[in-house]
């Protein structure tokens, strides 16, 4: 077994922490994009065309907001009722 210095061990731990942070952030971004794409498809199916302001709202929304809109779409009669 190879000896690892304290500095090497600390560096490895920091590298693992950074990698974990990056992985978590990438997963969040992918989840947000997936929710946004799903909601966009549902909105197009239900309301046909979406004006640019609605598309911009989708691009800027966080995961929690996208989930709320996703729940509202089932009862909404208009786009404004979703957003």
PDB file of N, CA, C and O in Angstrom, residues 14-56:
ATOM      1  N   UNK A  14     -10.732  17.351  -1.006  1.00  0.00           N
ATOM      2  CA  UNK A  14     -11.267  18.567  -1.612  1.00  0.00           C
ATOM      3  C   UNK A  14     -11.743  18.288  -3.037  1.00  0.00           C
ATOM      4  O   UNK A  14     -12.785  18.790  -3.466  1.00  0.00           O
ATOM      5  N   UNK A  15     -10.972  17.487  -3.761  1.00  0.00           N
ATOM      6  CA  UNK A  15     -11.370  17.121  -5.121  1.00  0.00           C
ATOM      7  C   UNK A  15     -12.681  16.358  -5.141  1.00  0.00           C
ATOM      8  O   UNK A  15     -13.543  16.596  -5.999  1.00  0.00           O
ATOM      9  N   UNK A  16     -12.847  15.433  -4.195  1.00  0.00           N
ATOM     10  CA  UNK A  16     -14.107  14.686  -4.104  1.00  0.00           C
ATOM     11  C   UNK A  16     -15.280  15.605  -3.778  1.00  0.00           C
ATOM     12  O   UNK A  16     -16.362  15.478  -4.357  1.00  0.00           O
ATOM     13  N   UNK A  17     -15.063  16.545  -2.863  1.00  0.00           N
ATOM     14  CA  UNK A  17     -16.128  17.489  -2.501  1.00  0.00           C
ATOM     15  C   UNK A  17     -16.514  18.356  -3.698  1.00  0.00           C
ATOM     16  O   UNK A  17     -17.697  18.582  -3.955  1.00  0.00           O
ATOM     17  N   UNK A  18     -15.503  18.841  -4.432  1.00  0.00           N
ATOM     18  CA  UNK A  18     -15.780  19.666  -5.610  1.00  0.00           C
ATOM     19  C   UNK A  18     -16.530  18.859  -6.667  1.00  0.00           C
ATOM     20  O   UNK A  18     -17.488  19.344  -7.274  1.00  0.00           O
ATOM     21  N   UNK A  19     -16.093  17.634  -6.881  1.00  0.00           N
ATOM     22  CA  UNK A  19     -16.756  16.774  -7.859  1.00  0.00           C
ATOM     23  C   UNK A  19     -18.198  16.489  -7.481  1.00  0.00           C
ATOM     24  O   UNK A  19     -19.090  16.486  -8.330  1.00  0.00           O
ATOM     25  N   UNK A  20     -18.436  16.266  -6.206  1.00  0.00           N
ATOM     26  CA  UNK A  20     -19.792  16.022  -5.723  1.00  0.00           C
ATOM     27  C   UNK A  20     -20.667  17.253  -5.925  1.00  0.00           C
ATOM     28  O   UNK A  20     -21.805  17.150  -6.406  1.00  0.00           O
ATOM     29  N   UNK A  21     -20.131  18.424  -5.592  1.00  0.00           N
ATOM     30  CA  UNK A  21     -20.881  19.670  -5.790  1.00  0.00           C
ATOM     31  C   UNK A  21     -21.242  19.857  -7.259  1.00  0.00           C
ATOM     32  O   UNK A  21     -22.370  20.204  -7.592  1.00  0.00           O
ATOM     33  N   UNK A  22     -20.261  19.632  -8.133  1.00  0.00           N
ATOM     34  CA  UNK A  22     -20.499  19.787  -9.565  1.00  0.00           C
ATOM     35  C   UNK A  22     -21.541  18.783 -10.057  1.00  0.00           C
ATOM     36  O   UNK A  22     -22.402  19.123 -10.869  1.00  0.00           O
ATOM     37  N   UNK A  23     -21.472  17.565  -9.571  1.00  0.00           N
ATOM     38  CA  UNK A  23     -22.434  16.544  -9.964  1.00  0.00           C
ATOM     39  C   UNK A  23     -23.839  16.877  -9.522  1.00  0.00           C
ATOM     40  O   UNK A  23     -24.805  16.705 -10.275  1.00  0.00           O
ATOM     41  N   UNK A  24     -23.964  17.361  -8.302  1.00  0.00           N
ATOM     42  CA  UNK A  24     -25.278  17.751  -7.784  1.00  0.00           C
ATOM     43  C   UNK A  24     -25.844  18.907  -8.597  1.00  0.00           C
ATOM     44  O   UNK A  24     -27.015  18.898  -8.985  1.00  0.00           O
ATOM     45  N   UNK A  25     -25.023  19.902  -8.888  1.00  0.00           N
ATOM     46  CA  UNK A  25     -25.475  21.055  -9.663  1.00  0.00           C
ATOM     47  C   UNK A  25     -25.874  20.638 -11.077  1.00  0.00           C
ATOM     48  O   UNK A  25     -26.893  21.086 -11.595  1.00  0.00           O
ATOM     49  N   UNK A  26     -25.100  19.779 -11.693  1.00  0.00           N
ATOM     50  CA  UNK A  26     -25.433  19.300 -13.035  1.00  0.00           C
ATOM     51  C   UNK A  26     -26.761  18.544 -13.011  1.00  0.00           C
ATOM     52  O   UNK A  26     -27.597  18.715 -13.895  1.00  0.00           O
ATOM     53  N   UNK A  27     -26.978  17.728 -11.989  1.00  0.00           N
ATOM     54  CA  UNK A  27     -28.238  17.010 -11.849  1.00  0.00           C
ATOM     55  C   UNK A  27     -29.409  17.952 -11.684  1.00  0.00           C
ATOM     56  O   UNK A  27     -30.480  17.739 -12.276  1.00  0.00           O
ATOM     57  N   UNK A  28     -29.224  19.012 -10.921  1.00  0.00           N
ATOM     58  CA  UNK A  28     -30.293  20.009 -10.752  1.00  0.00           C
ATOM     59  C   UNK A  28     -30.627  20.677 -12.075  1.00  0.00           C
ATOM     60  O   UNK A  28     -31.802  20.885 -12.408  1.00  0.00           O
ATOM     61  N   UNK A  29     -29.592  21.037 -12.810  1.00  0.00           N
ATOM     62  CA  UNK A  29     -29.810  21.693 -14.103  1.00  0.00           C
ATOM     63  C   UNK A  29     -30.519  20.761 -15.076  1.00  0.00           C
ATOM     64  O   UNK A  29     -31.436  21.183 -15.787  1.00  0.00           O
ATOM     65  N   UNK A  30     -30.114  19.505 -15.096  1.00  0.00           N
ATOM     66  CA  UNK A  30     -30.754  18.544 -15.981  1.00  0.00           C
ATOM     67  C   UNK A  30     -32.208  18.303 -15.574  1.00  0.00           C
ATOM     68  O   UNK A  30     -33.095  18.189 -16.429  1.00  0.00           O
ATOM     69  N   UNK A  31     -32.473  18.241 -14.277  1.00  0.00           N
ATOM     70  CA  UNK A  31     -33.835  18.067 -13.778  1.00  0.00           C
ATOM     71  C   UNK A  31     -34.700  19.257 -14.163  1.00  0.00           C
ATOM     72  O   UNK A  31     -35.837  19.103 -14.615  1.00  0.00           O
ATOM     73  N   UNK A  32     -34.166  20.466 -14.009  1.00  0.00           N
ATOM     74  CA  UNK A  32     -34.889  21.670 -14.365  1.00  0.00           C
ATOM     75  C   UNK A  32     -35.195  21.685 -15.856  1.00  0.00           C
ATOM     76  O   UNK A  32     -36.305  22.011 -16.282  1.00  0.00           O
ATOM     77  N   UNK A  33     -34.225  21.318 -16.672  1.00  0.00           N
ATOM     78  CA  UNK A  33     -34.427  21.304 -18.117  1.00  0.00           C
ATOM     79  C   UNK A  33     -35.471  20.261 -18.517  1.00  0.00           C
ATOM     80  O   UNK A  33     -36.309  20.506 -19.375  1.00  0.00           O
ATOM     81  N   UNK A  34     -35.420  19.112 -17.873  1.00  0.00           N
ATOM     82  CA  UNK A  34     -36.385  18.057 -18.160  1.00  0.00           C
ATOM     83  C   UNK A  34     -37.804  18.510 -17.808  1.00  0.00           C
ATOM     84  O   UNK A  34     -38.749  18.324 -18.590  1.00  0.00           O
ATOM     85  N   UNK A  35     -37.977  19.133 -16.643  1.00  0.00           N
ATOM     86  CA  UNK A  35     -39.289  19.637 -16.241  1.00  0.00           C
ATOM     87  C   UNK A  35     -39.784  20.722 -17.196  1.00  0.00           C
ATOM     88  O   UNK A  35     -40.954  20.761 -17.563  1.00  0.00           O
ATOM     89  N   UNK A  36     -38.873  21.594 -17.590  1.00  0.00           N
ATOM     90  CA  UNK A  36     -39.232  22.666 -18.512  1.00  0.00           C
ATOM     91  C   UNK A  36     -39.681  22.104 -19.849  1.00  0.00           C
ATOM     92  O   UNK A  36     -40.694  22.541 -20.414  1.00  0.00           O
ATOM     93  N   UNK A  37     -38.954  21.124 -20.375  1.00  0.00           N
ATOM     94  CA  UNK A  37     -39.316  20.509 -21.651  1.00  0.00           C
ATOM     95  C   UNK A  37     -40.658  19.784 -21.566  1.00  0.00           C
ATOM     96  O   UNK A  37     -41.474  19.853 -22.493  1.00  0.00           O
ATOM     97  N   UNK A  38     -40.883  19.088 -20.464  1.00  0.00           N
ATOM     98  CA  UNK A  38     -42.149  18.379 -20.275  1.00  0.00           C
ATOM     99  C   UNK A  38     -43.313  19.360 -20.216  1.00  0.00           C
ATOM    100  O   UNK A  38     -44.338  19.177 -20.881  1.00  0.00           O
ATOM    101  N   UNK A  39     -43.156  20.402 -19.433  1.00  0.00           N
ATOM    102  CA  UNK A  39     -44.216  21.397 -19.308  1.00  0.00           C
ATOM    103  C   UNK A  39     -44.469  22.089 -20.644  1.00  0.00           C
ATOM    104  O   UNK A  39     -45.622  22.316 -21.023  1.00  0.00           O
ATOM    105  N   UNK A  40     -43.423  22.391 -21.380  1.00  0.00           N
ATOM    106  CA  UNK A  40     -43.584  23.008 -22.696  1.00  0.00           C
ATOM    107  C   UNK A  40     -44.391  22.106 -23.622  1.00  0.00           C
ATOM    108  O   UNK A  40     -45.312  22.560 -24.303  1.00  0.00           O
ATOM    109  N   UNK A  41     -44.087  20.825 -23.624  1.00  0.00           N
ATOM    110  CA  UNK A  41     -44.823  19.882 -24.459  1.00  0.00           C
ATOM    111  C   UNK A  41     -46.295  19.815 -24.039  1.00  0.00           C
ATOM    112  O   UNK A  41     -47.195  19.796 -24.893  1.00  0.00           O
ATOM    113  N   UNK A  42     -46.547  19.806 -22.737  1.00  0.00           N
ATOM    114  CA  UNK A  42     -47.930  19.763 -22.248  1.00  0.00           C
ATOM    115  C   UNK A  42     -48.692  21.035 -22.624  1.00  0.00           C
ATOM    116  O   UNK A  42     -49.847  20.981 -23.032  1.00  0.00           O
ATOM    117  N   UNK A  43     -48.032  22.169 -22.476  1.00  0.00           N
ATOM    118  CA  UNK A  43     -48.662  23.444 -22.803  1.00  0.00           C
ATOM    119  C   UNK A  43     -48.988  23.532 -24.289  1.00  0.00           C
ATOM    120  O   UNK A  43     -50.071  23.994 -24.666  1.00  0.00           O
ATOM    121  N   UNK A  44     -48.063  23.090 -25.128  1.00  0.00           N
ATOM    122  CA  UNK A  44     -48.309  23.110 -26.574  1.00  0.00           C
ATOM    123  C   UNK A  44     -49.457  22.171 -26.944  1.00  0.00           C
ATOM    124  O   UNK A  44     -50.260  22.486 -27.811  1.00  0.00           O
ATOM    125  N   UNK A  45     -49.512  21.045 -26.274  1.00  0.00           N
ATOM    126  CA  UNK A  45     -50.588  20.089 -26.545  1.00  0.00           C
ATOM    127  C   UNK A  45     -51.948  20.673 -26.155  1.00  0.00           C
ATOM    128  O   UNK A  45     -52.917  20.538 -26.886  1.00  0.00           O
ATOM    129  N   UNK A  46     -52.002  21.340 -25.030  1.00  0.00           N
ATOM    130  CA  UNK A  46     -53.275  21.850 -24.528  1.00  0.00           C
ATOM    131  C   UNK A  46     -53.672  23.181 -25.162  1.00  0.00           C
ATOM    132  O   UNK A  46     -54.837  23.395 -25.494  1.00  0.00           O
ATOM    133  N   UNK A  47     -52.692  24.093 -25.323  1.00  0.00           N
ATOM    134  CA  UNK A  47     -53.013  25.455 -25.765  1.00  0.00           C
ATOM    135  C   UNK A  47     -52.497  25.789 -27.167  1.00  0.00           C
ATOM    136  O   UNK A  47     -52.663  26.905 -27.631  1.00  0.00           O
ATOM    137  N   UNK A  48     -51.844  24.857 -27.813  1.00  0.00           N
ATOM    138  CA  UNK A  48     -51.291  24.993 -29.169  1.00  0.00           C
ATOM    139  C   UNK A  48     -50.091  25.941 -29.197  1.00  0.00           C
ATOM    140  O   UNK A  48     -48.992  25.517 -28.993  1.00  0.00           O
ATOM    141  N   UNK A  49     -50.307  27.213 -29.436  1.00  0.00           N
ATOM    142  CA  UNK A  49     -49.191  28.159 -29.581  1.00  0.00           C
ATOM    143  C   UNK A  49     -48.918  28.908 -28.286  1.00  0.00           C
ATOM    144  O   UNK A  49     -49.857  29.302 -27.585  1.00  0.00           O
ATOM    145  N   UNK A  50     -47.638  29.113 -28.008  1.00  0.00           N
ATOM    146  CA  UNK A  50     -47.245  29.877 -26.831  1.00  0.00           C
ATOM    147  C   UNK A  50     -46.520  31.134 -27.283  1.00  0.00           C
ATOM    148  O   UNK A  50     -45.569  31.060 -28.066  1.00  0.00           O
ATOM    149  N   UNK A  51     -46.964  32.265 -26.771  1.00  0.00           N
ATOM    150  CA  UNK A  51     -46.310  33.531 -27.085  1.00  0.00           C
ATOM    151  C   UNK A  51     -44.952  33.596 -26.394  1.00  0.00           C
ATOM    152  O   UNK A  51     -44.707  32.909 -25.399  1.00  0.00           O
ATOM    153  N   UNK A  52     -44.097  34.435 -26.897  1.00  0.00           N
ATOM    154  CA  UNK A  52     -42.727  34.564 -26.393  1.00  0.00           C
ATOM    155  C   UNK A  52     -42.648  34.840 -24.891  1.00  0.00           C
ATOM    156  O   UNK A  52     -41.802  34.267 -24.210  1.00  0.00           O
ATOM    157  N   UNK A  53     -43.520  35.677 -24.330  1.00  0.00           N
ATOM    158  CA  UNK A  53     -43.419  35.910 -22.872  1.00  0.00           C
ATOM    159  C   UNK A  53     -43.564  34.627 -22.044  1.00  0.00           C
ATOM    160  O   UNK A  53     -42.901  34.460 -21.029  1.00  0.00           O
ATOM    161  N   UNK A  54     -44.408  33.708 -22.498  1.00  0.00           N
ATOM    162  CA  UNK A  54     -44.577  32.447 -21.780  1.00  0.00           C
ATOM    163  C   UNK A  54     -43.338  31.562 -21.930  1.00  0.00           C
ATOM    164  O   UNK A  54     -42.918  30.909 -20.979  1.00  0.00           O
ATOM    165  N   UNK A  55     -42.772  31.555 -23.121  1.00  0.00           N
ATOM    166  CA  UNK A  55     -41.543  30.785 -23.342  1.00  0.00           C
ATOM    167  C   UNK A  55     -40.403  31.322 -22.479  1.00  0.00           C
ATOM    168  O   UNK A  55     -39.612  30.560 -21.921  1.00  0.00           O
ATOM    169  N   UNK A  56     -40.345  32.629 -22.351  1.00  0.00           N
ATOM    170  CA  UNK A  56     -39.311  33.254 -21.516  1.00  0.00           C
ATOM    171  C   UNK A  56     -39.506  32.886 -20.053  1.00  0.00           C
ATOM    172  O   UNK A  56     -38.542  32.608 -19.341  1.00  0.00           O
TER     173      UNK A  56
END
